[in-house]
């Protein structure tokens, strides 16, 4: 009869007993070499012996035997080393921070370079991913928690489709300070099976649970920013039941884009001129070269969103970071005033579109009232969320009114 194969746990324990606890440890289903800080193929005993004879293992043993302090850390442990390699942790943090994929460590020349100039054994991708990446994440989350501790915050959420067709949602947060704009953090990224108000609401709540694992501080969430999609508007209403001080604002820059679309509809000839100029130069290297020869100082037509040629200056201003609330609102008011003064039927329709967009953005009206209270123009708090106090209003001084920061997070 064929010899019965040992159970995995029994086989791993046999290797630890045979070669020593100072050489190997086990982690559920993995045989881990303490000297090399890497997992070892444990299917056959010959594979384990082959690892022990590798140049990397022998070099690691020699180095650690010459370092008494490190050697002591590796003895008498039944699990992973009691103290992980600081070099591996710093390497993982550096690569993640620089957006270098961990699989680049499999490149022989890159590994040799790091080993020669650092004097360390460079770990494989699997080691960093399994034993160090979580530490980097936890360390960063702890920094975010410390920065946000006992502060008022705003939350912004947006979703996009990645190269594989998945719906990816990002949640970012920022602190609301009394005298300056606070720092901004990417808090959570998640793939959604479907996009609706229910999944988005759950994502916001889940993300804030990550931020406050001991219990969500509902009264510290003062602002929620999103686009004006119907499911986002519905999400804002459902979240208001849990976050009673929260004001939901739909992106003001997005609203101006919608007004720009109406401008395009009313001025079709100009729209065709812009479209045709882009069409002439698109996928035509010879025309581009001729244009550059005759007009080297004139830039080519821009490629971004087709509505950017309308109200572009105001849209760009709204996308500026760290702008005071009063200044942001004045940009929207100036656009509204200028459109109101435009003569003719097309101008009237564009102004009506602007009024329609603003009337649906209830949260923006609330922020206008708060800004007026802060400036001393009015004193009544009628119409504001019931749980908002006068002490809360000061934290809206640098409140954003666009969701551009979460959109930038996708590019980053």
PDB file of N, CA and C in Angstrom, residues 274-337:
ATOM      1  N   UNK A 274     -15.051  74.971 -31.888  1.00  0.00           N
ATOM      2  CA  UNK A 274     -14.118  74.350 -30.948  1.00  0.00           C
ATOM      3  C   UNK A 274     -13.944  72.872 -31.259  1.00  0.00           C
ATOM      4  N   UNK A 275     -15.066  72.191 -31.541  1.00  0.00           N
ATOM      5  CA  UNK A 275     -15.015  70.756 -31.827  1.00  0.00           C
ATOM      6  C   UNK A 275     -14.226  70.475 -33.102  1.00  0.00           C
ATOM      7  N   UNK A 276     -14.431  71.289 -34.121  1.00  0.00           N
ATOM      8  CA  UNK A 276     -13.736  71.065 -35.391  1.00  0.00           C
ATOM      9  C   UNK A 276     -12.242  71.335 -35.296  1.00  0.00           C
ATOM     10  N   UNK A 277     -11.869  72.366 -34.510  1.00  0.00           N
ATOM     11  CA  UNK A 277     -10.446  72.646 -34.324  1.00  0.00           C
ATOM     12  C   UNK A 277      -9.764  71.460 -33.640  1.00  0.00           C
ATOM     13  N   UNK A 278     -10.421  70.895 -32.633  1.00  0.00           N
ATOM     14  CA  UNK A 278      -9.873  69.710 -31.962  1.00  0.00           C
ATOM     15  C   UNK A 278      -9.794  68.528 -32.934  1.00  0.00           C
ATOM     16  N   UNK A 279     -10.835  68.391 -33.742  1.00  0.00           N
ATOM     17  CA  UNK A 279     -10.893  67.270 -34.670  1.00  0.00           C
ATOM     18  C   UNK A 279      -9.771  67.335 -35.697  1.00  0.00           C
ATOM     19  N   UNK A 280      -9.454  68.551 -36.140  1.00  0.00           N
ATOM     20  CA  UNK A 280      -8.399  68.723 -37.159  1.00  0.00           C
ATOM     21  C   UNK A 280      -7.055  68.237 -36.643  1.00  0.00           C
ATOM     22  N   UNK A 281      -6.773  68.524 -35.375  1.00  0.00           N
ATOM     23  CA  UNK A 281      -5.452  68.201 -34.830  1.00  0.00           C
ATOM     24  C   UNK A 281      -5.383  66.831 -34.157  1.00  0.00           C
ATOM     25  N   UNK A 282      -6.528  66.232 -33.900  1.00  0.00           N
ATOM     26  CA  UNK A 282      -6.525  64.930 -33.236  1.00  0.00           C
ATOM     27  C   UNK A 282      -6.060  63.845 -34.204  1.00  0.00           C
ATOM     28  N   UNK A 283      -5.099  63.059 -33.788  1.00  0.00           N
ATOM     29  CA  UNK A 283      -4.555  61.950 -34.585  1.00  0.00           C
ATOM     30  C   UNK A 283      -4.003  62.447 -35.921  1.00  0.00           C
ATOM     31  N   UNK A 284      -3.380  63.626 -35.931  1.00  0.00           N
ATOM     32  CA  UNK A 284      -2.800  64.171 -37.162  1.00  0.00           C
ATOM     33  C   UNK A 284      -1.442  64.784 -36.846  1.00  0.00           C
ATOM     34  N   UNK A 285      -0.409  63.969 -36.666  1.00  0.00           N
ATOM     35  CA  UNK A 285       0.922  64.483 -36.311  1.00  0.00           C
ATOM     36  C   UNK A 285       1.472  65.489 -37.309  1.00  0.00           C
ATOM     37  N   UNK A 286       1.170  65.295 -38.597  1.00  0.00           N
ATOM     38  CA  UNK A 286       1.698  66.217 -39.611  1.00  0.00           C
ATOM     39  C   UNK A 286       1.116  67.618 -39.449  1.00  0.00           C
ATOM     40  N   UNK A 287      -0.202  67.706 -39.157  1.00  0.00           N
ATOM     41  CA  UNK A 287      -0.829  69.012 -38.947  1.00  0.00           C
ATOM     42  C   UNK A 287      -0.290  69.661 -37.673  1.00  0.00           C
ATOM     43  N   UNK A 288      -0.089  68.840 -36.648  1.00  0.00           N
ATOM     44  CA  UNK A 288       0.443  69.367 -35.389  1.00  0.00           C
ATOM     45  C   UNK A 288       1.823  69.978 -35.603  1.00  0.00           C
ATOM     46  N   UNK A 289       2.665  69.303 -36.401  1.00  0.00           N
ATOM     47  CA  UNK A 289       4.007  69.805 -36.651  1.00  0.00           C
ATOM     48  C   UNK A 289       3.984  71.097 -37.448  1.00  0.00           C
ATOM     49  N   UNK A 290       3.093  71.188 -38.431  1.00  0.00           N
ATOM     50  CA  UNK A 290       2.960  72.417 -39.214  1.00  0.00           C
ATOM     51  C   UNK A 290       2.520  73.576 -38.321  1.00  0.00           C
ATOM     52  N   UNK A 291       1.542  73.278 -37.441  1.00  0.00           N
ATOM     53  CA  UNK A 291       1.048  74.307 -36.525  1.00  0.00           C
ATOM     54  C   UNK A 291       2.175  74.811 -35.628  1.00  0.00           C
ATOM     55  N   UNK A 292       2.999  73.893 -35.104  1.00  0.00           N
ATOM     56  CA  UNK A 292       4.094  74.278 -34.221  1.00  0.00           C
ATOM     57  C   UNK A 292       5.157  75.080 -34.950  1.00  0.00           C
ATOM     58  N   UNK A 293       5.358  74.776 -36.242  1.00  0.00           N
ATOM     59  CA  UNK A 293       6.345  75.514 -37.032  1.00  0.00           C
ATOM     60  C   UNK A 293       5.916  76.960 -37.260  1.00  0.00           C
ATOM     61  N   UNK A 294       4.619  77.141 -37.541  1.00  0.00           N
ATOM     62  CA  UNK A 294       4.122  78.487 -37.841  1.00  0.00           C
ATOM     63  C   UNK A 294       3.784  79.284 -36.579  1.00  0.00           C
ATOM     64  N   UNK A 295       3.376  78.583 -35.513  1.00  0.00           N
ATOM     65  CA  UNK A 295       2.990  79.284 -34.275  1.00  0.00           C
ATOM     66  C   UNK A 295       3.550  78.544 -33.073  1.00  0.00           C
ATOM     67  N   UNK A 296       4.864  78.621 -32.877  1.00  0.00           N
ATOM     68  CA  UNK A 296       5.494  77.853 -31.791  1.00  0.00           C
ATOM     69  C   UNK A 296       5.081  78.286 -30.390  1.00  0.00           C
ATOM     70  N   UNK A 297       4.600  79.513 -30.237  1.00  0.00           N
ATOM     71  CA  UNK A 297       4.256  80.015 -28.907  1.00  0.00           C
ATOM     72  C   UNK A 297       2.779  79.834 -28.555  1.00  0.00           C
ATOM     73  N   UNK A 298       2.005  79.287 -29.482  1.00  0.00           N
ATOM     74  CA  UNK A 298       0.570  79.096 -29.235  1.00  0.00           C
ATOM     75  C   UNK A 298       0.321  77.622 -28.898  1.00  0.00           C
ATOM     76  N   UNK A 299      -0.305  77.338 -27.747  1.00  0.00           N
ATOM     77  CA  UNK A 299      -0.547  75.936 -27.380  1.00  0.00           C
ATOM     78  C   UNK A 299      -1.624  75.302 -28.247  1.00  0.00           C
ATOM     79  N   UNK A 300      -1.582  74.002 -28.346  1.00  0.00           N
ATOM     80  CA  UNK A 300      -2.601  73.258 -29.080  1.00  0.00           C
ATOM     81  C   UNK A 300      -3.918  73.298 -28.320  1.00  0.00           C
ATOM     82  N   UNK A 301      -5.034  73.039 -29.010  1.00  0.00           N
ATOM     83  CA  UNK A 301      -6.331  73.011 -28.314  1.00  0.00           C
ATOM     84  C   UNK A 301      -6.305  72.000 -27.179  1.00  0.00           C
ATOM     85  N   UNK A 302      -6.905  72.311 -26.034  1.00  0.00           N
ATOM     86  CA  UNK A 302      -6.871  71.405 -24.870  1.00  0.00           C
ATOM     87  C   UNK A 302      -7.707  70.150 -25.088  1.00  0.00           C
ATOM     88  N   UNK A 303      -7.366  69.094 -24.381  1.00  0.00           N
ATOM     89  CA  UNK A 303      -8.067  67.828 -24.491  1.00  0.00           C
ATOM     90  C   UNK A 303      -9.122  67.581 -23.414  1.00  0.00           C
ATOM     91  N   UNK A 304      -9.111  68.326 -22.259  1.00  0.00           N
ATOM     92  CA  UNK A 304     -10.007  67.961 -21.170  1.00  0.00           C
ATOM     93  C   UNK A 304     -11.487  68.042 -21.522  1.00  0.00           C
ATOM     94  N   UNK A 305     -12.313  67.998 -20.484  1.00  0.00           N
ATOM     95  CA  UNK A 305     -13.759  67.956 -20.624  1.00  0.00           C
ATOM     96  C   UNK A 305     -14.254  69.046 -21.573  1.00  0.00           C
ATOM     97  N   UNK A 306     -15.203  68.683 -22.421  1.00  0.00           N
ATOM     98  CA  UNK A 306     -15.622  69.579 -23.497  1.00  0.00           C
ATOM     99  C   UNK A 306     -16.246  70.876 -22.997  1.00  0.00           C
ATOM    100  N   UNK A 307     -16.720  70.890 -21.747  1.00  0.00           N
ATOM    101  CA  UNK A 307     -17.366  72.112 -21.264  1.00  0.00           C
ATOM    102  C   UNK A 307     -16.396  73.093 -20.617  1.00  0.00           C
ATOM    103  N   UNK A 308     -15.108  72.744 -20.559  1.00  0.00           N
ATOM    104  CA  UNK A 308     -14.171  73.586 -19.825  1.00  0.00           C
ATOM    105  C   UNK A 308     -13.940  74.952 -20.477  1.00  0.00           C
ATOM    106  N   UNK A 309     -14.255  75.073 -21.798  1.00  0.00           N
ATOM    107  CA  UNK A 309     -14.040  76.365 -22.440  1.00  0.00           C
ATOM    108  C   UNK A 309     -15.083  77.385 -21.999  1.00  0.00           C
ATOM    109  N   UNK A 310     -16.123  76.944 -21.331  1.00  0.00           N
ATOM    110  CA  UNK A 310     -17.166  77.833 -20.819  1.00  0.00           C
ATOM    111  C   UNK A 310     -16.994  77.963 -19.308  1.00  0.00           C
ATOM    112  N   UNK A 311     -17.061  79.175 -18.794  1.00  0.00           N
ATOM    113  CA  UNK A 311     -16.928  79.422 -17.361  1.00  0.00           C
ATOM    114  C   UNK A 311     -15.654  78.811 -16.778  1.00  0.00           C
ATOM    115  N   UNK A 312     -14.639  78.663 -17.631  1.00  0.00           N
ATOM    116  CA  UNK A 312     -13.424  77.948 -17.212  1.00  0.00           C
ATOM    117  C   UNK A 312     -12.712  78.643 -16.062  1.00  0.00           C
ATOM    118  N   UNK A 313     -12.675  79.980 -16.090  1.00  0.00           N
ATOM    119  CA  UNK A 313     -11.951  80.708 -15.050  1.00  0.00           C
ATOM    120  C   UNK A 313     -12.573  80.475 -13.679  1.00  0.00           C
ATOM    121  N   UNK A 314     -13.901  80.524 -13.609  1.00  0.00           N
ATOM    122  CA  UNK A 314     -14.581  80.320 -12.324  1.00  0.00           C
ATOM    123  C   UNK A 314     -14.442  78.883 -11.850  1.00  0.00           C
ATOM    124  N   UNK A 315     -14.512  77.927 -12.782  1.00  0.00           N
ATOM    125  CA  UNK A 315     -14.372  76.515 -12.420  1.00  0.00           C
ATOM    126  C   UNK A 315     -12.985  76.248 -11.861  1.00  0.00           C
ATOM    127  N   UNK A 316     -11.963  76.808 -12.504  1.00  0.00           N
ATOM    128  CA  UNK A 316     -10.596  76.618 -12.025  1.00  0.00           C
ATOM    129  C   UNK A 316     -10.398  77.234 -10.644  1.00  0.00           C
ATOM    130  N   UNK A 317     -10.991  78.393 -10.411  1.00  0.00           N
ATOM    131  CA  UNK A 317     -10.872  79.032  -9.103  1.00  0.00           C
ATOM    132  C   UNK A 317     -11.512  78.176  -8.013  1.00  0.00           C
ATOM    133  N   UNK A 318     -12.675  77.589  -8.334  1.00  0.00           N
ATOM    134  CA  UNK A 318     -13.362  76.756  -7.346  1.00  0.00           C
ATOM    135  C   UNK A 318     -12.546  75.520  -6.982  1.00  0.00           C
ATOM    136  N   UNK A 319     -11.689  75.071  -7.898  1.00  0.00           N
ATOM    137  CA  UNK A 319     -10.898  73.873  -7.657  1.00  0.00           C
ATOM    138  C   UNK A 319      -9.616  74.165  -6.870  1.00  0.00           C
ATOM    139  N   UNK A 320      -9.414  75.427  -6.511  1.00  0.00           N
ATOM    140  CA  UNK A 320      -8.240  75.790  -5.714  1.00  0.00           C
ATOM    141  C   UNK A 320      -8.360  75.208  -4.312  1.00  0.00           C
ATOM    142  N   UNK A 321      -7.250  74.685  -3.792  1.00  0.00           N
ATOM    143  CA  UNK A 321      -7.258  74.102  -2.455  1.00  0.00           C
ATOM    144  C   UNK A 321      -7.191  75.182  -1.372  1.00  0.00           C
ATOM    145  N   UNK A 322      -7.681  74.817  -0.205  1.00  0.00           N
ATOM    146  CA  UNK A 322      -7.537  75.637   1.019  1.00  0.00           C
ATOM    147  C   UNK A 322      -8.151  77.022   0.892  1.00  0.00           C
ATOM    148  N   UNK A 323      -9.249  77.132   0.170  1.00  0.00           N
ATOM    149  CA  UNK A 323      -9.902  78.425  -0.012  1.00  0.00           C
ATOM    150  C   UNK A 323     -10.941  78.654   1.094  1.00  0.00           C
ATOM    151  N   UNK A 324     -11.005  79.851   1.658  1.00  0.00           N
ATOM    152  CA  UNK A 324     -12.040  80.141   2.664  1.00  0.00           C
ATOM    153  C   UNK A 324     -13.438  79.982   2.069  1.00  0.00           C
ATOM    154  N   UNK A 325     -14.384  79.596   2.900  1.00  0.00           N
ATOM    155  CA  UNK A 325     -15.758  79.382   2.440  1.00  0.00           C
ATOM    156  C   UNK A 325     -16.334  80.644   1.802  1.00  0.00           C
ATOM    157  N   UNK A 326     -16.119  81.792   2.410  1.00  0.00           N
ATOM    158  CA  UNK A 326     -16.681  83.048   1.888  1.00  0.00           C
ATOM    159  C   UNK A 326     -16.171  83.328   0.481  1.00  0.00           C
ATOM    160  N   UNK A 327     -14.892  83.044   0.239  1.00  0.00           N
ATOM    161  CA  UNK A 327     -14.316  83.288  -1.088  1.00  0.00           C
ATOM    162  C   UNK A 327     -14.891  82.326  -2.124  1.00  0.00           C
ATOM    163  N   UNK A 328     -15.069  81.061  -1.749  1.00  0.00           N
ATOM    164  CA  UNK A 328     -15.649  80.084  -2.669  1.00  0.00           C
ATOM    165  C   UNK A 328     -17.074  80.464  -3.050  1.00  0.00           C
ATOM    166  N   UNK A 329     -17.847  80.867  -2.051  1.00  0.00           N
ATOM    167  CA  UNK A 329     -19.241  81.245  -2.311  1.00  0.00           C
ATOM    168  C   UNK A 329     -19.324  82.503  -3.166  1.00  0.00           C
ATOM    169  N   UNK A 330     -18.365  83.416  -3.015  1.00  0.00           N
ATOM    170  CA  UNK A 330     -18.381  84.644  -3.815  1.00  0.00           C
ATOM    171  C   UNK A 330     -18.152  84.341  -5.299  1.00  0.00           C
ATOM    172  N   UNK A 331     -17.382  83.308  -5.591  1.00  0.00           N
ATOM    173  CA  UNK A 331     -17.159  82.909  -6.996  1.00  0.00           C
ATOM    174  C   UNK A 331     -18.476  82.473  -7.623  1.00  0.00           C
ATOM    175  N   UNK A 332     -19.232  81.654  -6.896  1.00  0.00           N
ATOM    176  CA  UNK A 332     -20.532  81.194  -7.398  1.00  0.00           C
ATOM    177  C   UNK A 332     -21.483  82.373  -7.547  1.00  0.00           C
ATOM    178  N   UNK A 333     -21.479  83.271  -6.573  1.00  0.00           N
ATOM    179  CA  UNK A 333     -22.367  84.442  -6.640  1.00  0.00           C
ATOM    180  C   UNK A 333     -22.012  85.336  -7.830  1.00  0.00           C
ATOM    181  N   UNK A 334     -20.726  85.501  -8.103  1.00  0.00           N
ATOM    182  CA  UNK A 334     -20.304  86.343  -9.234  1.00  0.00           C
ATOM    183  C   UNK A 334     -20.769  85.754 -10.558  1.00  0.00           C
ATOM    184  N   UNK A 335     -20.670  84.436 -10.700  1.00  0.00           N
ATOM    185  CA  UNK A 335     -21.154  83.785 -11.927  1.00  0.00           C
ATOM    186  C   UNK A 335     -22.652  84.011 -12.078  1.00  0.00           C
ATOM    187  N   UNK A 336     -23.365  83.841 -10.982  1.00  0.00           N
ATOM    188  CA  UNK A 336     -24.817  84.039 -11.007  1.00  0.00           C
ATOM    189  C   UNK A 336     -25.173  85.472 -11.407  1.00  0.00           C
ATOM    190  N   UNK A 337     -24.454  86.457 -10.860  1.00  0.00           N
ATOM    191  CA  UNK A 337     -24.712  87.865 -11.173  1.00  0.00           C
ATOM    192  C   UNK A 337     -24.413  88.173 -12.636  1.00  0.00           C
TER     193      UNK A 337
END
